[in-house]
Amino acid sequence: MKESWRWYGPFDRITLPEIAQTGATGIVNALHEVPYGEVWSEEAILARRDDIANAGLDLEWVVVESLPIHENIKRGEGDLSQLFANYRQSMKNLASAGIKTICYNFMPLLDWTRTQLDAPVKRGGTALRFSEPHMAAFEIHMLEREGAEADYSEEVRAAAKAWFDASTEGHRQTLLNSIMSGLPGAFDRYDINGLREALKRYQGIGRAEIRANYARFLAEIIPTAEELGMRMCVHPDDPPRDILGLPRIVSCEEDIAWIMGQQDARSNGLTLCSGSLGANRRNDIPAIALRFADRVHFAHLRNVAKEADGSFQEAAHLDGDTDMVAVIAAILAEEKRRRDEGREDADIPFRPDHGHELLSDIGSGTHPGYPLIGRLRGLAELRGVIRALTHEKGKHA
């Protein structure tokens, strides 16, 4: 498993020398400054690649996260030929620079969604949190989305109203800002009215329509990925449930099976995000890892602790509800299978995801969920599990 680290390039307060000290050698990066739908030029890609490679730190750009998909493609709106052509050209430019793994998502409008960025953690530090009552308060009382009440239980609606009635304008603005924070490279940040307008463009688009639009995207893109020897790996929905009345279609084992079946090709793959999938009570993450192992091209390893009302909070990497040791064992088994086949892509890159803010992380202004110390702790814990599992295999071979 290749230790990797998400870096936001010129937007990141964490530097390449600091990343090198974590022990990670793979960089997960994107050209966040390029507007969605435009071509990533070969010159810009090479400049970023060389900035990383020429830092003298034994680092290399190994995964793109993300090459974003324009909202018109997700909505199936208008003549999409140029957008698909631009996406394919960006893929070709990346491949020519030797960067052949692309993580992407098909979440409508919003990427990952949290309602609190600084939830207290036992013994100190903070974590990302998704509160079902706070999300309900946002949808029902702030956004005033029609039909939102039906998406929440009576108990959650009551808690939502109690929070809203007691909240100040500052509390509500903080909630809005938290929900918008999952868009690290987007140019759109919505206020309440802007979000209402954006949602109108999805009216009449349900699960079947989103699936059809995604199937078209795969049909347009995967043949090019096959020609280039690229690995496309879809990121699961986060959280794995409908948000703002918008369908989420990459939330469970059945969804993943449907996606893999649309284009039965190695290039049509999965980013195994144990945290995103782990927030769905129906998901058995080690079982999903085993079932789709041959299509896993990248892994986000993190953990969440779920609550009865649908809320969840980021846990330490080896805590929470997901058996991380079993997940890593499944990845290691797949790597061995690939090595036995003589494949060059045997080593699967992974990164510690959504660390707690600990010690000097607090107040440092890093991207939400992406602190230095918290992710370093997560990487160290995951590294220990990997070393223990591979040591035992070697010992008993």
mmCIF file of C-alpha atoms in Angstrom:
data_model
loop_
_atom_site.group_PDB
_atom_site.id
_atom_site.type_symbol
_atom_site.label_atom_id
_atom_site.label_comp_id
_atom_site.label_asym_id
_atom_site.label_seq_id
_atom_site.Cartn_x
_atom_site.Cartn_y
_atom_site.Cartn_z
ATOM 1 C CA MET A 1 0.000 0.000 0.000
ATOM 2 C CA LYS A 2 1.404 3.352 -1.034
ATOM 3 C CA GLU A 3 1.263 5.971 1.708
ATOM 4 C CA SER A 4 -0.195 9.174 0.265
ATOM 5 C CA TRP A 5 -1.312 12.600 1.457
ATOM 6 C CA ARG A 6 -3.883 15.020 0.114
ATOM 7 C CA TRP A 7 -2.310 18.386 -0.646
ATOM 8 C CA TYR A 8 -4.207 21.423 -1.894
ATOM 9 C CA GLY A 9 -1.219 22.916 -3.662
ATOM 10 C CA PRO A 10 -0.935 26.711 -3.416
ATOM 11 C CA PHE A 11 -4.167 26.815 -1.372
ATOM 12 C CA ASP A 12 -2.727 24.578 1.386
ATOM 13 C CA ARG A 13 -1.200 25.865 4.615
ATOM 14 C CA ILE A 14 0.653 22.552 4.929
ATOM 15 C CA THR A 15 3.905 22.511 2.974
ATOM 16 C CA LEU A 16 5.595 19.767 0.997
ATOM 17 C CA PRO A 17 8.502 19.599 3.489
ATOM 18 C CA GLU A 18 5.995 19.046 6.284
ATOM 19 C CA ILE A 19 4.292 16.290 4.279
ATOM 20 C CA ALA A 20 7.653 14.632 3.666
ATOM 21 C CA GLN A 21 8.165 14.408 7.427
ATOM 22 C CA THR A 22 5.000 12.312 7.769
ATOM 23 C CA GLY A 23 6.668 9.540 5.761
ATOM 24 C CA ALA A 24 4.129 9.636 2.940
ATOM 25 C CA THR A 25 5.617 9.622 -0.557
ATOM 26 C CA GLY A 26 2.509 9.919 -2.747
ATOM 27 C CA ILE A 27 0.791 13.264 -3.265
ATOM 28 C CA VAL A 28 -2.937 13.461 -3.981
ATOM 29 C CA ASN A 29 -3.578 16.742 -5.735
ATOM 30 C CA ALA A 30 -5.782 18.636 -8.184
ATOM 31 C CA LEU A 31 -5.752 21.879 -10.116
ATOM 32 C CA HIS A 32 -8.414 23.456 -7.917
ATOM 33 C CA GLU A 33 -7.918 26.819 -9.584
ATOM 34 C CA VAL A 34 -9.315 25.601 -12.924
ATOM 35 C CA PRO A 35 -13.081 26.211 -13.262
ATOM 36 C CA TYR A 36 -15.224 23.113 -13.614
ATOM 37 C CA GLY A 37 -15.621 21.996 -17.206
ATOM 38 C CA GLU A 38 -12.463 23.632 -18.536
ATOM 39 C CA VAL A 39 -9.465 21.695 -19.846
ATOM 40 C CA TRP A 40 -6.532 21.089 -17.537
ATOM 41 C CA SER A 41 -3.700 22.204 -19.792
ATOM 42 C CA GLU A 42 -0.625 20.042 -20.211
ATOM 43 C CA GLU A 43 1.521 22.990 -19.140
ATOM 44 C CA ALA A 44 -0.349 23.472 -15.852
ATOM 45 C CA ILE A 45 -0.259 19.740 -15.092
ATOM 46 C CA LEU A 46 3.469 19.491 -15.782
ATOM 47 C CA ALA A 47 4.162 22.582 -13.671
ATOM 48 C CA ARG A 48 2.338 21.087 -10.664
ATOM 49 C CA ARG A 49 3.890 17.653 -11.190
ATOM 50 C CA ASP A 50 7.366 19.154 -11.366
ATOM 51 C CA ASP A 51 6.799 21.380 -8.324
ATOM 52 C CA ILE A 52 6.163 18.175 -6.375
ATOM 53 C CA ALA A 53 8.852 16.006 -7.962
ATOM 54 C CA ASN A 54 11.596 18.653 -7.948
ATOM 55 C CA ALA A 55 11.203 19.610 -4.293
ATOM 56 C CA GLY A 56 13.930 17.099 -3.445
ATOM 57 C CA LEU A 57 11.695 15.290 -0.970
ATOM 58 C CA ASP A 58 11.079 11.950 -2.740
ATOM 59 C CA LEU A 59 7.464 12.908 -3.431
ATOM 60 C CA GLU A 60 5.395 12.215 -6.544
ATOM 61 C CA TRP A 61 1.896 13.114 -7.720
ATOM 62 C CA VAL A 62 0.145 9.735 -7.763
ATOM 63 C CA VAL A 63 -3.608 10.467 -7.691
ATOM 64 C CA VAL A 64 -5.784 13.290 -9.002
ATOM 65 C CA GLU A 65 -8.498 14.211 -6.523
ATOM 66 C CA SER A 66 -10.640 15.345 -8.118
ATOM 67 C CA LEU A 67 -11.074 15.960 -11.819
ATOM 68 C CA PRO A 68 -14.511 17.475 -11.205
ATOM 69 C CA ILE A 69 -17.606 16.824 -13.281
ATOM 70 C CA HIS A 70 -19.610 19.846 -14.398
ATOM 71 C CA GLU A 71 -23.089 20.149 -12.911
ATOM 72 C CA ASN A 72 -24.620 20.189 -16.402
ATOM 73 C CA ILE A 73 -23.389 16.622 -16.898
ATOM 74 C CA LYS A 74 -24.960 15.555 -13.605
ATOM 75 C CA ARG A 75 -28.227 17.208 -14.632
ATOM 76 C CA GLY A 76 -27.995 16.029 -18.248
ATOM 77 C CA GLU A 77 -28.615 19.622 -19.276
ATOM 78 C CA GLY A 78 -27.949 21.039 -22.731
ATOM 79 C CA ASP A 79 -25.410 20.033 -25.371
ATOM 80 C CA LEU A 80 -22.734 18.233 -23.368
ATOM 81 C CA SER A 81 -20.402 17.318 -26.214
ATOM 82 C CA GLN A 82 -17.858 20.033 -25.420
ATOM 83 C CA LEU A 83 -17.839 19.243 -21.703
ATOM 84 C CA PHE A 84 -17.169 15.565 -22.415
ATOM 85 C CA ALA A 85 -14.483 16.496 -24.938
ATOM 86 C CA ASN A 86 -12.818 18.767 -22.384
ATOM 87 C CA TYR A 87 -12.894 16.048 -19.750
ATOM 88 C CA ARG A 88 -11.301 13.551 -22.126
ATOM 89 C CA GLN A 89 -8.624 16.079 -23.096
ATOM 90 C CA SER A 90 -7.785 16.653 -19.442
ATOM 91 C CA MET A 91 -7.448 12.899 -19.023
ATOM 92 C CA LYS A 92 -5.091 12.725 -22.005
ATOM 93 C CA ASN A 93 -2.991 15.579 -20.655
ATOM 94 C CA LEU A 94 -2.733 13.889 -17.266
ATOM 95 C CA ALA A 95 -1.803 10.560 -18.840
ATOM 96 C CA SER A 96 0.918 12.195 -20.929
ATOM 97 C CA ALA A 97 2.390 13.511 -17.655
ATOM 98 C CA GLY A 98 2.353 9.991 -16.199
ATOM 99 C CA ILE A 99 -0.560 10.602 -13.793
ATOM 100 C CA LYS A 100 -3.071 7.832 -14.367
ATOM 101 C CA THR A 101 -5.353 7.535 -11.333
ATOM 102 C CA ILE A 102 -8.325 9.893 -11.121
ATOM 103 C CA CYS A 103 -10.662 10.058 -8.145
ATOM 104 C CA TYR A 104 -13.980 11.804 -8.863
ATOM 105 C CA ASN A 105 -17.524 11.904 -7.526
ATOM 106 C CA PHE A 106 -21.032 12.200 -8.914
ATOM 107 C CA MET A 107 -22.663 13.958 -5.952
ATOM 108 C CA PRO A 108 -25.181 16.570 -7.144
ATOM 109 C CA LEU A 109 -24.392 20.167 -6.178
ATOM 110 C CA LEU A 110 -22.542 19.481 -2.890
ATOM 111 C CA ASP A 111 -19.555 17.280 -2.110
ATOM 112 C CA TRP A 112 -19.028 15.982 1.415
ATOM 113 C CA THR A 113 -21.419 17.564 3.895
ATOM 114 C CA ARG A 114 -20.941 18.251 7.605
ATOM 115 C CA THR A 115 -22.909 20.422 10.003
ATOM 116 C CA GLN A 116 -20.062 21.117 12.443
ATOM 117 C CA LEU A 117 -16.357 21.462 11.763
ATOM 118 C CA ASP A 118 -15.142 21.628 15.365
ATOM 119 C CA ALA A 119 -17.087 19.089 17.417
ATOM 120 C CA PRO A 120 -15.249 18.386 20.687
ATOM 121 C CA VAL A 121 -13.383 15.105 21.019
ATOM 122 C CA LYS A 122 -12.893 13.284 24.314
ATOM 123 C CA ARG A 123 -9.518 14.229 25.861
ATOM 124 C CA GLY A 124 -9.204 17.287 23.610
ATOM 125 C CA GLY A 125 -9.182 18.231 19.972
ATOM 126 C CA THR A 126 -12.018 18.594 17.499
ATOM 127 C CA ALA A 127 -13.612 16.553 14.725
ATOM 128 C CA LEU A 128 -16.008 16.913 11.815
ATOM 129 C CA ARG A 129 -19.596 16.024 12.669
ATOM 130 C CA PHE A 130 -22.862 15.462 10.833
ATOM 131 C CA SER A 131 -25.873 16.167 13.061
ATOM 132 C CA GLU A 132 -29.184 14.927 11.724
ATOM 133 C CA PRO A 133 -31.159 17.484 13.795
ATOM 134 C CA HIS A 134 -28.944 20.342 12.604
ATOM 135 C CA MET A 135 -29.300 19.258 8.981
ATOM 136 C CA ALA A 136 -33.056 19.069 9.480
ATOM 137 C CA ALA A 137 -33.047 22.558 11.011
ATOM 138 C CA PHE A 138 -31.144 23.835 7.994
ATOM 139 C CA GLU A 139 -33.447 22.222 5.434
ATOM 140 C CA ILE A 140 -36.784 22.832 7.174
ATOM 141 C CA HIS A 141 -36.334 26.173 8.931
ATOM 142 C CA MET A 142 -33.489 27.967 7.137
ATOM 143 C CA LEU A 143 -33.727 26.759 3.543
ATOM 144 C CA GLU A 144 -37.469 26.110 3.879
ATOM 145 C CA ARG A 145 -37.211 23.347 1.301
ATOM 146 C CA GLU A 146 -40.603 22.000 0.282
ATOM 147 C CA GLY A 147 -41.048 18.406 1.419
ATOM 148 C CA ALA A 148 -38.030 18.425 3.733
ATOM 149 C CA GLU A 149 -40.123 17.431 6.769
ATOM 150 C CA ALA A 150 -40.859 14.047 5.212
ATOM 151 C CA ASP A 151 -37.142 13.203 5.139
ATOM 152 C CA TYR A 152 -36.772 13.304 8.921
ATOM 153 C CA SER A 153 -38.313 11.442 11.848
ATOM 154 C CA GLU A 154 -40.620 13.139 14.313
ATOM 155 C CA GLU A 155 -37.913 13.050 16.990
ATOM 156 C CA VAL A 156 -35.353 14.670 14.686
ATOM 157 C CA ARG A 157 -37.840 17.333 13.577
ATOM 158 C CA ALA A 158 -38.551 18.203 17.215
ATOM 159 C CA ALA A 159 -34.832 18.483 18.002
ATOM 160 C CA ALA A 160 -34.333 20.568 14.878
ATOM 161 C CA LYS A 161 -37.040 23.045 15.865
ATOM 162 C CA ALA A 162 -35.654 23.317 19.391
ATOM 163 C CA TRP A 163 -32.184 24.101 18.030
ATOM 164 C CA PHE A 164 -33.513 26.612 15.514
ATOM 165 C CA ASP A 165 -35.679 28.426 18.069
ATOM 166 C CA ALA A 166 -32.686 28.787 20.400
ATOM 167 C CA SER A 167 -30.178 29.699 17.678
ATOM 168 C CA THR A 168 -28.799 33.126 16.876
ATOM 169 C CA GLU A 169 -28.054 34.505 13.429
ATOM 170 C CA GLY A 170 -24.416 33.685 14.132
ATOM 171 C CA HIS A 171 -25.255 30.035 14.858
ATOM 172 C CA ARG A 172 -27.192 29.793 11.597
ATOM 173 C CA GLN A 173 -24.409 31.376 9.569
ATOM 174 C CA THR A 174 -21.913 28.957 11.108
ATOM 175 C CA LEU A 175 -24.151 26.053 10.124
ATOM 176 C CA LEU A 176 -24.408 27.324 6.550
ATOM 177 C CA ASN A 177 -20.644 27.811 6.363
ATOM 178 C CA SER A 178 -20.057 24.292 7.675
ATOM 179 C CA ILE A 179 -22.353 22.761 5.066
ATOM 180 C CA MET A 180 -20.608 24.733 2.314
ATOM 181 C CA SER A 181 -17.125 23.698 3.469
ATOM 182 C CA GLY A 182 -17.171 20.412 1.562
ATOM 183 C CA LEU A 183 -16.449 22.216 -1.717
ATOM 184 C CA PRO A 184 -12.645 22.615 -1.608
ATOM 185 C CA GLY A 185 -12.134 23.434 -5.271
ATOM 186 C CA ALA A 186 -15.513 24.788 -6.299
ATOM 187 C CA PHE A 187 -16.005 28.382 -7.284
ATOM 188 C CA ASP A 188 -19.601 28.401 -6.011
ATOM 189 C CA ARG A 189 -20.323 29.078 -2.346
ATOM 190 C CA TYR A 190 -24.029 29.491 -1.775
ATOM 191 C CA ASP A 191 -25.976 31.668 0.579
ATOM 192 C CA ILE A 192 -29.536 30.590 1.356
ATOM 193 C CA ASN A 193 -31.073 32.300 -1.663
ATOM 194 C CA GLY A 194 -28.311 31.099 -3.950
ATOM 195 C CA LEU A 195 -28.766 27.540 -2.767
ATOM 196 C CA ARG A 196 -32.517 27.750 -3.374
ATOM 197 C CA GLU A 197 -31.852 28.906 -6.931
ATOM 198 C CA ALA A 198 -29.291 26.155 -7.525
ATOM 199 C CA LEU A 199 -31.738 23.523 -6.285
ATOM 200 C CA LYS A 200 -34.380 24.739 -8.736
ATOM 201 C CA ARG A 201 -32.183 23.527 -11.581
ATOM 202 C CA TYR A 202 -32.551 19.990 -10.227
ATOM 203 C CA GLN A 203 -36.338 20.066 -10.097
ATOM 204 C CA GLY A 204 -37.812 17.010 -11.777
ATOM 205 C CA ILE A 205 -34.511 15.127 -11.650
ATOM 206 C CA GLY A 206 -34.807 11.994 -9.550
ATOM 207 C CA ARG A 207 -32.737 8.910 -8.910
ATOM 208 C CA ALA A 208 -33.480 7.364 -12.314
ATOM 209 C CA GLU A 209 -32.439 10.536 -14.130
ATOM 210 C CA ILE A 210 -29.221 10.941 -12.126
ATOM 211 C CA ARG A 211 -28.370 7.301 -12.814
ATOM 212 C CA ALA A 212 -28.994 7.755 -16.528
ATOM 213 C CA ASN A 213 -26.773 10.848 -16.599
ATOM 214 C CA TYR A 214 -24.034 8.994 -14.745
ATOM 215 C CA ALA A 215 -24.291 6.022 -17.105
ATOM 216 C CA ARG A 216 -23.826 8.441 -20.006
ATOM 217 C CA PHE A 217 -20.749 9.940 -18.344
ATOM 218 C CA LEU A 218 -19.221 6.494 -17.930
ATOM 219 C CA ALA A 219 -19.985 5.597 -21.544
ATOM 220 C CA GLU A 220 -18.297 8.797 -22.697
ATOM 221 C CA ILE A 221 -15.224 8.543 -20.449
ATOM 222 C CA ILE A 222 -14.316 4.924 -19.662
ATOM 223 C CA PRO A 223 -13.357 3.914 -23.231
ATOM 224 C CA THR A 224 -10.830 6.768 -23.227
ATOM 225 C CA ALA A 225 -9.547 5.667 -19.838
ATOM 226 C CA GLU A 226 -9.057 2.154 -21.207
ATOM 227 C CA GLU A 227 -7.118 3.478 -24.193
ATOM 228 C CA LEU A 228 -4.876 5.560 -21.940
ATOM 229 C CA GLY A 229 -4.390 2.891 -19.282
ATOM 230 C CA MET A 230 -5.985 5.170 -16.699
ATOM 231 C CA ARG A 231 -7.820 4.215 -13.523
ATOM 232 C CA MET A 232 -11.043 6.123 -12.857
ATOM 233 C CA CYS A 233 -12.269 5.583 -9.297
ATOM 234 C CA VAL A 234 -15.582 6.985 -8.125
ATOM 235 C CA HIS A 235 -15.801 8.303 -4.574
ATOM 236 C CA PRO A 236 -18.883 7.250 -2.581
ATOM 237 C CA ASP A 237 -21.457 9.777 -1.451
ATOM 238 C CA ASP A 238 -20.727 11.555 1.814
ATOM 239 C CA PRO A 239 -22.947 11.193 3.700
ATOM 240 C CA PRO A 240 -24.403 8.139 1.946
ATOM 241 C CA ARG A 241 -27.960 9.460 1.858
ATOM 242 C CA ASP A 242 -30.014 11.969 -0.109
ATOM 243 C CA ILE A 243 -29.161 15.571 0.769
ATOM 244 C CA LEU A 244 -31.356 18.630 0.130
ATOM 245 C CA GLY A 245 -33.807 16.399 -1.700
ATOM 246 C CA LEU A 246 -31.101 15.470 -4.229
ATOM 247 C CA PRO A 247 -30.604 11.784 -5.016
ATOM 248 C CA ARG A 248 -27.334 10.154 -4.007
ATOM 249 C CA ILE A 249 -26.541 7.110 -6.127
ATOM 250 C CA VAL A 250 -23.139 5.898 -4.802
ATOM 251 C CA SER A 251 -24.124 5.045 -1.250
ATOM 252 C CA CYS A 252 -24.163 1.266 -0.802
ATOM 253 C CA GLU A 253 -22.983 -2.074 -2.133
ATOM 254 C CA GLU A 254 -25.900 -2.304 -4.590
ATOM 255 C CA ASP A 255 -25.066 1.140 -6.010
ATOM 256 C CA ILE A 256 -21.424 0.181 -6.523
ATOM 257 C CA ALA A 257 -22.417 -3.047 -8.268
ATOM 258 C CA TRP A 258 -24.650 -1.069 -10.620
ATOM 259 C CA ILE A 259 -21.819 1.353 -11.429
ATOM 260 C CA MET A 260 -19.285 -1.383 -12.082
ATOM 261 C CA GLY A 261 -21.805 -3.081 -14.375
ATOM 262 C CA GLN A 262 -22.330 -0.018 -16.549
ATOM 263 C CA GLN A 263 -18.843 -0.344 -18.013
ATOM 264 C CA ASP A 264 -17.318 -3.739 -17.302
ATOM 265 C CA ALA A 265 -13.736 -2.533 -17.535
ATOM 266 C CA ARG A 266 -10.844 -2.311 -15.117
ATOM 267 C CA SER A 267 -10.692 1.447 -15.675
ATOM 268 C CA ASN A 268 -14.171 1.818 -14.200
ATOM 269 C CA GLY A 269 -13.148 1.587 -10.576
ATOM 270 C CA LEU A 270 -13.809 2.587 -6.986
ATOM 271 C CA THR A 271 -12.253 4.832 -4.391
ATOM 272 C CA LEU A 272 -12.786 2.733 -1.276
ATOM 273 C CA CYS A 273 -13.718 5.377 1.307
ATOM 274 C CA SER A 274 -14.285 3.519 4.546
ATOM 275 C CA GLY A 275 -15.676 6.639 6.214
ATOM 276 C CA SER A 276 -18.236 7.632 3.593
ATOM 277 C CA LEU A 277 -19.535 4.099 3.182
ATOM 278 C CA GLY A 278 -19.202 3.546 6.924
ATOM 279 C CA ALA A 279 -21.817 6.195 7.716
ATOM 280 C CA ASN A 280 -24.491 3.935 6.154
ATOM 281 C CA ARG A 281 -25.681 1.351 8.683
ATOM 282 C CA ARG A 282 -26.432 -1.152 5.920
ATOM 283 C CA ASN A 283 -22.865 -1.229 4.657
ATOM 284 C CA ASP A 284 -20.376 -3.923 5.634
ATOM 285 C CA ILE A 285 -17.142 -2.196 4.633
ATOM 286 C CA PRO A 286 -14.784 -5.210 4.753
ATOM 287 C CA ALA A 287 -17.297 -7.177 2.648
ATOM 288 C CA ILE A 288 -17.504 -4.340 0.111
ATOM 289 C CA ALA A 289 -13.705 -4.186 -0.012
ATOM 290 C CA LEU A 290 -13.530 -7.913 -0.756
ATOM 291 C CA ARG A 291 -16.328 -7.931 -3.325
ATOM 292 C CA PHE A 292 -14.958 -5.044 -5.398
ATOM 293 C CA ALA A 293 -11.256 -5.528 -4.659
ATOM 294 C CA ASP A 294 -10.299 -5.874 -8.321
ATOM 295 C CA ARG A 295 -11.812 -2.431 -9.030
ATOM 296 C CA VAL A 296 -10.316 -0.608 -6.026
ATOM 297 C CA HIS A 297 -7.690 1.819 -7.338
ATOM 298 C CA PHE A 298 -7.441 4.181 -4.374
ATOM 299 C CA ALA A 299 -8.449 4.137 -0.705
ATOM 300 C CA HIS A 300 -9.502 6.772 1.816
ATOM 301 C CA LEU A 301 -9.089 5.251 5.253
ATOM 302 C CA ARG A 302 -10.991 6.865 8.121
ATOM 303 C CA ASN A 303 -13.612 5.884 10.645
ATOM 304 C CA VAL A 304 -16.919 7.230 11.934
ATOM 305 C CA ALA A 305 -19.049 6.618 15.012
ATOM 306 C CA LYS A 306 -22.740 6.439 14.097
ATOM 307 C CA GLU A 307 -25.670 7.418 16.314
ATOM 308 C CA ALA A 308 -29.231 6.150 16.439
ATOM 309 C CA ASP A 309 -30.811 9.258 14.891
ATOM 310 C CA GLY A 310 -28.584 9.171 11.793
ATOM 311 C CA SER A 311 -25.912 11.539 13.104
ATOM 312 C CA PHE A 312 -22.244 10.548 12.967
ATOM 313 C CA GLN A 313 -18.886 11.946 13.929
ATOM 314 C CA GLU A 314 -15.363 11.340 12.663
ATOM 315 C CA ALA A 315 -13.661 8.893 14.989
ATOM 316 C CA ALA A 316 -9.971 8.123 15.359
ATOM 317 C CA HIS A 317 -8.798 5.939 12.492
ATOM 318 C CA LEU A 318 -8.778 2.705 14.483
ATOM 319 C CA ASP A 319 -11.882 3.523 16.528
ATOM 320 C CA GLY A 320 -15.428 4.000 15.268
ATOM 321 C CA ASP A 321 -17.735 1.393 13.797
ATOM 322 C CA THR A 322 -15.660 0.035 10.901
ATOM 323 C CA ASP A 323 -13.204 -2.832 11.385
ATOM 324 C CA MET A 324 -10.206 -1.046 9.873
ATOM 325 C CA VAL A 325 -7.921 -4.034 10.316
ATOM 326 C CA ALA A 326 -10.257 -6.163 8.191
ATOM 327 C CA VAL A 327 -10.461 -3.439 5.532
ATOM 328 C CA ILE A 328 -6.676 -3.188 5.295
ATOM 329 C CA ALA A 329 -6.364 -6.974 5.190
ATOM 330 C CA ALA A 330 -8.695 -7.037 2.179
ATOM 331 C CA ILE A 331 -6.600 -4.417 0.376
ATOM 332 C CA LEU A 332 -3.371 -6.270 1.123
ATOM 333 C CA ALA A 333 -4.869 -9.511 -0.203
ATOM 334 C CA GLU A 334 -5.814 -7.753 -3.436
ATOM 335 C CA GLU A 335 -2.339 -6.319 -3.775
ATOM 336 C CA LYS A 336 -0.855 -9.816 -3.430
ATOM 337 C CA ARG A 337 -3.219 -11.110 -6.103
ATOM 338 C CA ARG A 338 -2.119 -8.343 -8.464
ATOM 339 C CA ARG A 339 1.555 -8.985 -7.790
ATOM 340 C CA ASP A 340 1.039 -12.680 -8.467
ATOM 341 C CA GLU A 341 -0.436 -11.669 -11.846
ATOM 342 C CA GLY A 342 2.618 -9.515 -12.535
ATOM 343 C CA ARG A 343 0.625 -6.292 -12.650
ATOM 344 C CA GLU A 344 2.407 -2.957 -12.449
ATOM 345 C CA ASP A 345 -0.469 -1.373 -10.504
ATOM 346 C CA ALA A 346 -0.246 -3.794 -7.580
ATOM 347 C CA ASP A 347 0.404 -1.120 -4.951
ATOM 348 C CA ILE A 348 -2.848 0.654 -4.089
ATOM 349 C CA PRO A 349 -2.384 4.260 -2.923
ATOM 350 C CA PHE A 350 -4.210 5.198 0.253
ATOM 351 C CA ARG A 351 -4.372 8.284 2.393
ATOM 352 C CA PRO A 352 -5.411 8.983 5.962
ATOM 353 C CA ASP A 353 -8.621 10.952 5.701
ATOM 354 C CA HIS A 354 -10.385 13.574 7.836
ATOM 355 C CA GLY A 355 -8.127 13.631 10.864
ATOM 356 C CA HIS A 356 -9.000 15.239 14.171
ATOM 357 C CA GLU A 357 -7.586 18.681 14.855
ATOM 358 C CA LEU A 358 -5.061 18.062 17.628
ATOM 359 C CA LEU A 359 -2.395 20.118 19.398
ATOM 360 C CA SER A 360 -0.979 22.776 17.032
ATOM 361 C CA ASP A 361 -3.632 21.930 14.394
ATOM 362 C CA ILE A 362 -6.150 23.966 16.366
ATOM 363 C CA GLY A 363 -6.373 27.465 14.949
ATOM 364 C CA SER A 364 -3.875 26.726 12.162
ATOM 365 C CA GLY A 365 -6.410 27.418 9.408
ATOM 366 C CA THR A 366 -5.955 24.218 7.429
ATOM 367 C CA HIS A 367 -8.751 22.900 5.195
ATOM 368 C CA PRO A 368 -11.572 21.424 7.315
ATOM 369 C CA GLY A 369 -10.855 17.745 7.944
ATOM 370 C CA TYR A 370 -7.292 18.021 6.665
ATOM 371 C CA PRO A 371 -5.046 19.030 9.591
ATOM 372 C CA LEU A 372 -1.407 18.048 9.877
ATOM 373 C CA ILE A 373 -1.106 16.419 13.313
ATOM 374 C CA GLY A 374 -4.460 14.619 13.194
ATOM 375 C CA ARG A 375 -3.737 13.013 9.843
ATOM 376 C CA LEU A 376 -0.179 12.196 10.898
ATOM 377 C CA ARG A 377 -1.628 10.311 13.863
ATOM 378 C CA GLY A 378 -4.006 8.485 11.520
ATOM 379 C CA LEU A 379 -1.234 7.607 9.087
ATOM 380 C CA ALA A 380 0.948 6.275 11.895
ATOM 381 C CA GLU A 381 -1.887 4.083 13.174
ATOM 382 C CA LEU A 382 -2.679 2.744 9.707
ATOM 383 C CA ARG A 383 1.005 2.151 9.021
ATOM 384 C CA GLY A 384 1.184 0.076 12.187
ATOM 385 C CA VAL A 385 -1.729 -2.108 11.107
ATOM 386 C CA ILE A 386 -0.172 -2.640 7.674
ATOM 387 C CA ARG A 387 3.203 -3.533 9.156
ATOM 388 C CA ALA A 388 1.637 -5.955 11.626
ATOM 389 C CA LEU A 389 -0.423 -7.722 8.953
ATOM 390 C CA THR A 390 2.447 -8.006 6.491
ATOM 391 C CA HIS A 391 4.820 -9.152 9.263
ATOM 392 C CA GLU A 392 2.460 -11.967 10.231
ATOM 393 C CA LYS A 393 2.080 -13.029 6.599
ATOM 394 C CA GLY A 394 5.824 -13.146 6.150
ATOM 395 C CA LYS A 395 6.326 -14.943 9.439
ATOM 396 C CA HIS A 396 3.955 -17.775 8.560
ATOM 397 C CA ALA A 397 4.727 -18.024 4.839
#
